[in-house]
PDB file of C-alpha atoms in Angstrom:
ATOM      1  CA  MET A   1      28.535   6.989 -17.394  1.00 42.00           C
ATOM      2  CA  GLY A   2      26.883   8.854 -14.567  1.00 44.00           C
ATOM      3  CA  LYS A   3      25.779   7.585 -11.243  1.00 45.00           C
ATOM      4  CA  PRO A   4      22.440   5.694 -11.335  1.00 46.00           C
ATOM      5  CA  ALA A   5      19.475   7.682 -10.077  1.00 50.00           C
ATOM      6  CA  SER A   6      18.583   6.972  -6.472  1.00 59.00           C
ATOM      7  CA  ARG A   7      15.218   5.441  -5.679  1.00 80.00           C
ATOM      8  CA  LEU A   8      15.225   7.383  -2.428  1.00 88.00           C
ATOM      9  CA  LEU A   9      14.155  10.998  -2.036  1.00 92.00           C
ATOM     10  CA  SER A  10      16.460  13.866  -1.158  1.00 93.00           C
ATOM     11  CA  GLY A  11      15.698  16.101   1.788  1.00 93.00           C
ATOM     12  CA  ALA A  12      15.044  18.938  -0.657  1.00 94.00           C
ATOM     13  CA  ARG A  13      12.387  16.885  -2.469  1.00 94.00           C
ATOM     14  CA  VAL A  14      10.747  15.776   0.800  1.00 95.00           C
ATOM     15  CA  GLY A  15      10.771  19.409   1.923  1.00 94.00           C
ATOM     16  CA  GLU A  16       9.183  20.493  -1.347  1.00 94.00           C
ATOM     17  CA  LEU A  17       6.419  17.888  -1.058  1.00 94.00           C
ATOM     18  CA  THR A  18       5.703  18.431   2.655  1.00 94.00           C
ATOM     19  CA  GLN A  19       6.491  22.139   3.061  1.00 92.00           C
ATOM     20  CA  LEU A  20       9.077  21.286   5.756  1.00 92.00           C
ATOM     21  CA  HIS A  21      12.430  23.085   5.547  1.00 88.00           C
ATOM     22  CA  GLY A  22      15.639  21.065   5.381  1.00 85.00           C
ATOM     23  CA  VAL A  23      16.730  22.211   8.835  1.00 89.00           C
ATOM     24  CA  THR A  24      13.382  21.085  10.252  1.00 91.00           C
ATOM     25  CA  LEU A  25      13.722  17.686   8.550  1.00 93.00           C
ATOM     26  CA  GLY A  26      17.198  17.307  10.026  1.00 92.00           C
ATOM     27  CA  LYS A  27      15.912  18.125  13.502  1.00 93.00           C
ATOM     28  CA  LEU A  28      13.046  15.634  13.129  1.00 94.00           C
ATOM     29  CA  VAL A  29      15.590  12.942  12.208  1.00 94.00           C
ATOM     30  CA  LYS A  30      17.875  13.897  15.102  1.00 93.00           C
ATOM     31  CA  GLU A  31      14.921  13.823  17.525  1.00 92.00           C
ATOM     32  CA  GLY A  32      13.876  10.355  16.327  1.00 93.00           C
ATOM     33  CA  PHE A  33      10.682  11.279  14.476  1.00 94.00           C
ATOM     34  CA  LEU A  34      12.003  10.421  10.988  1.00 95.00           C
ATOM     35  CA  ARG A  35      14.509   7.959   9.520  1.00 94.00           C
ATOM     36  CA  ARG A  36      16.867   8.384   6.581  1.00 92.00           C
ATOM     37  CA  ASP A  37      19.814   6.496   5.156  1.00 89.00           C
ATOM     38  CA  GLU A  38      23.490   7.397   5.511  1.00 88.00           C
ATOM     39  CA  ASN A  39      23.241   9.538   2.358  1.00 88.00           C
ATOM     40  CA  ARG A  40      20.426  11.609   3.893  1.00 90.00           C
ATOM     41  CA  ARG A  41      17.782  10.104   1.618  1.00 91.00           C
ATOM     42  CA  TYR A  42      14.214   9.176   2.550  1.00 93.00           C
ATOM     43  CA  THR A  43      11.883   6.325   1.533  1.00 91.00           C
ATOM     44  CA  GLY A  44       8.244   6.773   0.581  1.00 92.00           C
ATOM     45  CA  VAL A  45       7.182   5.647   4.067  1.00 93.00           C
ATOM     46  CA  GLU A  46       9.238   8.444   5.606  1.00 94.00           C
ATOM     47  CA  LEU A  47       7.721  10.912   3.118  1.00 95.00           C
ATOM     48  CA  ILE A  48       4.243  10.043   4.445  1.00 96.00           C
ATOM     49  CA  CYS A  49       5.513  10.312   8.031  1.00 96.00           C
ATOM     50  CA  ALA A  50       7.053  13.724   7.283  1.00 96.00           C
ATOM     51  CA  ARG A  51       3.738  14.916   5.865  1.00 96.00           C
ATOM     52  CA  ALA A  52       1.970  13.778   9.059  1.00 96.00           C
ATOM     53  CA  LEU A  53       4.535  15.571  11.210  1.00 95.00           C
ATOM     54  CA  ALA A  54       4.035  18.740   9.171  1.00 94.00           C
ATOM     55  CA  ALA A  55       0.255  18.500   9.659  1.00 94.00           C
ATOM     56  CA  LEU A  56       0.690  17.931  13.402  1.00 92.00           C
ATOM     57  CA  GLY A  57       3.159  20.812  13.732  1.00 89.00           C
ATOM     58  CA  THR A  58       5.586  18.508  15.522  1.00 82.00           C
ATOM     59  CA  ARG A  59       8.441  19.787  17.650  1.00 74.00           C
ATOM     60  CA  ALA A  60      10.236  17.667  20.256  1.00 68.00           C
ATOM     61  CA  SER A  61       9.844  20.428  22.819  1.00 73.00           C
ATOM     62  CA  LYS A  62       6.052  20.426  22.531  1.00 77.00           C
ATOM     63  CA  ALA A  63       3.882  18.597  25.039  1.00 79.00           C
ATOM     64  CA  GLU A  64       2.388  16.614  22.152  1.00 84.00           C
ATOM     65  CA  ALA A  65       5.744  15.118  21.091  1.00 88.00           C
ATOM     66  CA  ASP A  66       4.937  11.659  22.510  1.00 89.00           C
ATOM     67  CA  ARG A  67       1.553  11.674  20.769  1.00 90.00           C
ATOM     68  CA  ASP A  68       3.240  12.644  17.497  1.00 92.00           C
ATOM     69  CA  ARG A  69       5.813   9.851  17.876  1.00 93.00           C
ATOM     70  CA  ARG A  70       2.979   7.345  18.376  1.00 93.00           C
ATOM     71  CA  ALA A  71       1.165   8.747  15.329  1.00 95.00           C
ATOM     72  CA  VAL A  72       4.256   8.307  13.146  1.00 96.00           C
ATOM     73  CA  GLU A  73       4.847   4.773  14.440  1.00 96.00           C
ATOM     74  CA  THR A  74       1.188   3.905  13.781  1.00 96.00           C
ATOM     75  CA  ILE A  75       1.474   5.209  10.213  1.00 97.00           C
ATOM     76  CA  ARG A  76       4.840   3.530   9.627  1.00 95.00           C
ATOM     77  CA  ARG A  77       3.589   0.142  10.900  1.00 95.00           C
ATOM     78  CA  ALA A  78       0.356   0.339   8.874  1.00 96.00           C
ATOM     79  CA  LEU A  79       2.240   1.250   5.688  1.00 92.00           C
ATOM     80  CA  GLU A  80       4.751  -1.551   6.194  1.00 89.00           C
ATOM     81  CA  ASP A  81       1.903  -4.021   6.851  1.00 92.00           C
ATOM     82  CA  GLY A  82      -0.029  -2.850   3.761  1.00 91.00           C
ATOM     83  CA  LYS A  83      -3.014  -1.652   5.802  1.00 93.00           C
ATOM     84  CA  ILE A  84      -3.322   1.788   4.204  1.00 94.00           C
ATOM     85  CA  THR A  85      -5.803   2.230   1.350  1.00 94.00           C
ATOM     86  CA  ALA A  86      -6.772   5.375  -0.548  1.00 94.00           C
ATOM     87  CA  THR A  87      -9.530   6.109   1.990  1.00 96.00           C
ATOM     88  CA  THR A  88      -7.529   5.507   5.178  1.00 97.00           C
ATOM     89  CA  ASP A  89      -7.272   8.334   7.705  1.00 97.00           C
ATOM     90  CA  LEU A  90      -5.596   8.593  11.076  1.00 97.00           C
ATOM     91  CA  VAL A  91      -7.806  10.256  13.692  1.00 97.00           C
ATOM     92  CA  VAL A  92      -5.702  11.910  16.405  1.00 95.00           C
ATOM     93  CA  ALA A  93      -7.278  13.493  19.490  1.00 92.00           C
ATOM     94  CA  GLN A  94      -5.682  16.785  20.482  1.00 83.00           C
ATOM     95  CA  ASP A  95      -6.194  16.601  24.248  1.00 76.00           C
ATOM     96  CA  GLN A  96      -6.717  12.883  24.868  1.00 75.00           C
ATOM     97  CA  ASP A  97      -4.645   9.744  24.516  1.00 83.00           C
ATOM     98  CA  PHE A  98      -6.588   8.500  21.481  1.00 91.00           C
ATOM     99  CA  MET A  99      -5.720   7.706  17.882  1.00 94.00           C
ATOM    100  CA  THR A 100      -7.069   5.198  15.410  1.00 96.00           C
ATOM    101  CA  LEU A 101      -6.888   4.317  11.737  1.00 96.00           C
ATOM    102  CA  THR A 102     -10.197   4.481   9.901  1.00 97.00           C
ATOM    103  CA  HIS A 103     -10.968   3.192   6.417  1.00 96.00           C
ATOM    104  CA  THR A 104     -14.533   4.413   5.763  1.00 95.00           C
ATOM    105  CA  GLN A 105     -16.580   7.515   6.451  1.00 94.00           C
ATOM    106  CA  GLY A 106     -18.677   5.536   8.958  1.00 95.00           C
ATOM    107  CA  GLN A 107     -15.580   4.483  10.885  1.00 96.00           C
ATOM    108  CA  ARG A 108     -14.384   8.108  10.924  1.00 95.00           C
ATOM    109  CA  LEU A 109     -17.736   9.281  12.280  1.00 95.00           C
ATOM    110  CA  ASP A 110     -17.711   6.574  14.959  1.00 95.00           C
ATOM    111  CA  ALA A 111     -14.144   7.452  15.943  1.00 94.00           C
ATOM    112  CA  THR A 112     -14.769  11.198  16.188  1.00 94.00           C
ATOM    113  CA  PHE A 113     -18.249  11.104  17.744  1.00 93.00           C
ATOM    114  CA  HIS A 114     -16.992  11.433  21.323  1.00 90.00           C
ATOM    115  CA  LEU A 115     -14.050  13.758  20.551  1.00 92.00           C
ATOM    116  CA  ARG A 116     -14.182  17.522  20.861  1.00 90.00           C
ATOM    117  CA  ASP A 117     -10.776  18.481  19.523  1.00 91.00           C
ATOM    118  CA  TYR A 118      -9.160  16.215  16.943  1.00 94.00           C
ATOM    119  CA  MET A 119      -7.312  16.095  13.633  1.00 94.00           C
ATOM    120  CA  VAL A 120      -7.917  13.760  10.711  1.00 96.00           C
ATOM    121  CA  LEU A 121      -4.744  12.985   8.775  1.00 97.00           C
ATOM    122  CA  GLY A 122      -5.462  11.778   5.240  1.00 97.00           C
ATOM    123  CA  VAL A 123      -2.642   9.254   5.057  1.00 97.00           C
ATOM    124  CA  GLY A 124      -4.374   7.198   2.361  1.00 97.00           C
ATOM    125  CA  ALA A 125      -4.823  10.231   0.125  1.00 97.00           C
ATOM    126  CA  TRP A 126      -1.187  11.234   0.706  1.00 96.00           C
ATOM    127  CA  LEU A 127      -0.040   7.715  -0.152  1.00 95.00           C
ATOM    128  CA  THR A 128      -2.057   7.734  -3.383  1.00 95.00           C
ATOM    129  CA  GLU A 129      -0.712  11.168  -4.366  1.00 95.00           C
ATOM    130  CA  TYR A 130       2.916  10.391  -3.576  1.00 94.00           C
ATOM    131  CA  GLN A 131       2.856   6.958  -5.230  1.00 93.00           C
ATOM    132  CA  GLN A 132       1.848   8.744  -8.436  1.00 94.00           C
ATOM    133  CA  ARG A 133       4.392  11.557  -8.046  1.00 93.00           C
ATOM    134  CA  GLU A 134       7.347   9.565  -6.640  1.00 90.00           C
ATOM    135  CA  PRO A 135       6.733   5.862  -7.417  1.00 90.00           C
ATOM    136  CA  GLN A 136      10.416   4.931  -7.150  1.00 87.00           C
ATOM    137  CA  ALA A 137      10.482   5.899  -3.461  1.00 87.00           C
ATOM    138  CA  PHE A 138       7.803   3.319  -2.722  1.00 84.00           C
ATOM    139  CA  GLU A 139       9.512   0.572  -4.751  1.00 80.00           C
ATOM    140  CA  VAL A 140      12.340   0.739  -2.211  1.00 59.00           C
ATOM    141  CA  ASN A 141       9.960  -0.209   0.603  1.00 53.00           C
ATOM    142  CA  ALA A 142       8.975  -3.378  -1.242  1.00 49.00           C
ATOM    143  CA  LEU A 143      12.632  -4.259  -1.825  1.00 49.00           C
ATOM    144  CA  ILE A 144      13.514  -3.739   1.844  1.00 53.00           C
ATOM    145  CA  ALA A 145      10.523  -5.798   3.009  1.00 48.00           C
ATOM    146  CA  ALA A 146      11.428  -8.630   0.632  1.00 42.00           C
ATOM    147  CA  ALA A 147      15.037  -8.800   1.884  1.00 41.00           C
TER     148      ALA A 147
END
C-alpha cells in the first residue's frame, strides 16, 4: 500500500496556482510572509495568502513589506474567523496606511472613494475558486481549528 495522499498542497502546486516560483515561495516563508509544515506543504489559507502576495508583488526588501505583512495577516485572520464570502475583497492603499475588507460593491466604493492609488484583492473569489479546485486543502483548516 502506498502512502495516503496529503491534504496539504505542495510548493509546486501552490506555485502553479499562484504563478509564484518555488524559490520565491521559499523566500516568502523564510521572510515570514507564508507558513508551511515541516514537509514543505501549504494549507488552503496559505494558498490564498500566497495569491495575495503575488498580486502585491511582495519582496521583503521593498518599502511596502510591512503593508504586505499586514495584508496577509488580515486575510489569514478573516479566513480563520470565517469572515470571507464569495464577494469579499481586501482594499489596500498603495501610498497610505489603509486597508479594509469589503463585502459588497457599496462598501468597496465607500472604501476607495478617498483613495487615489489602491489595489483590490479578490480574496473571496480566490477562496471560491480554490475551494472548488483544491477542497482537501481547506478541509485541513477545519481540522486544525477544531483541535
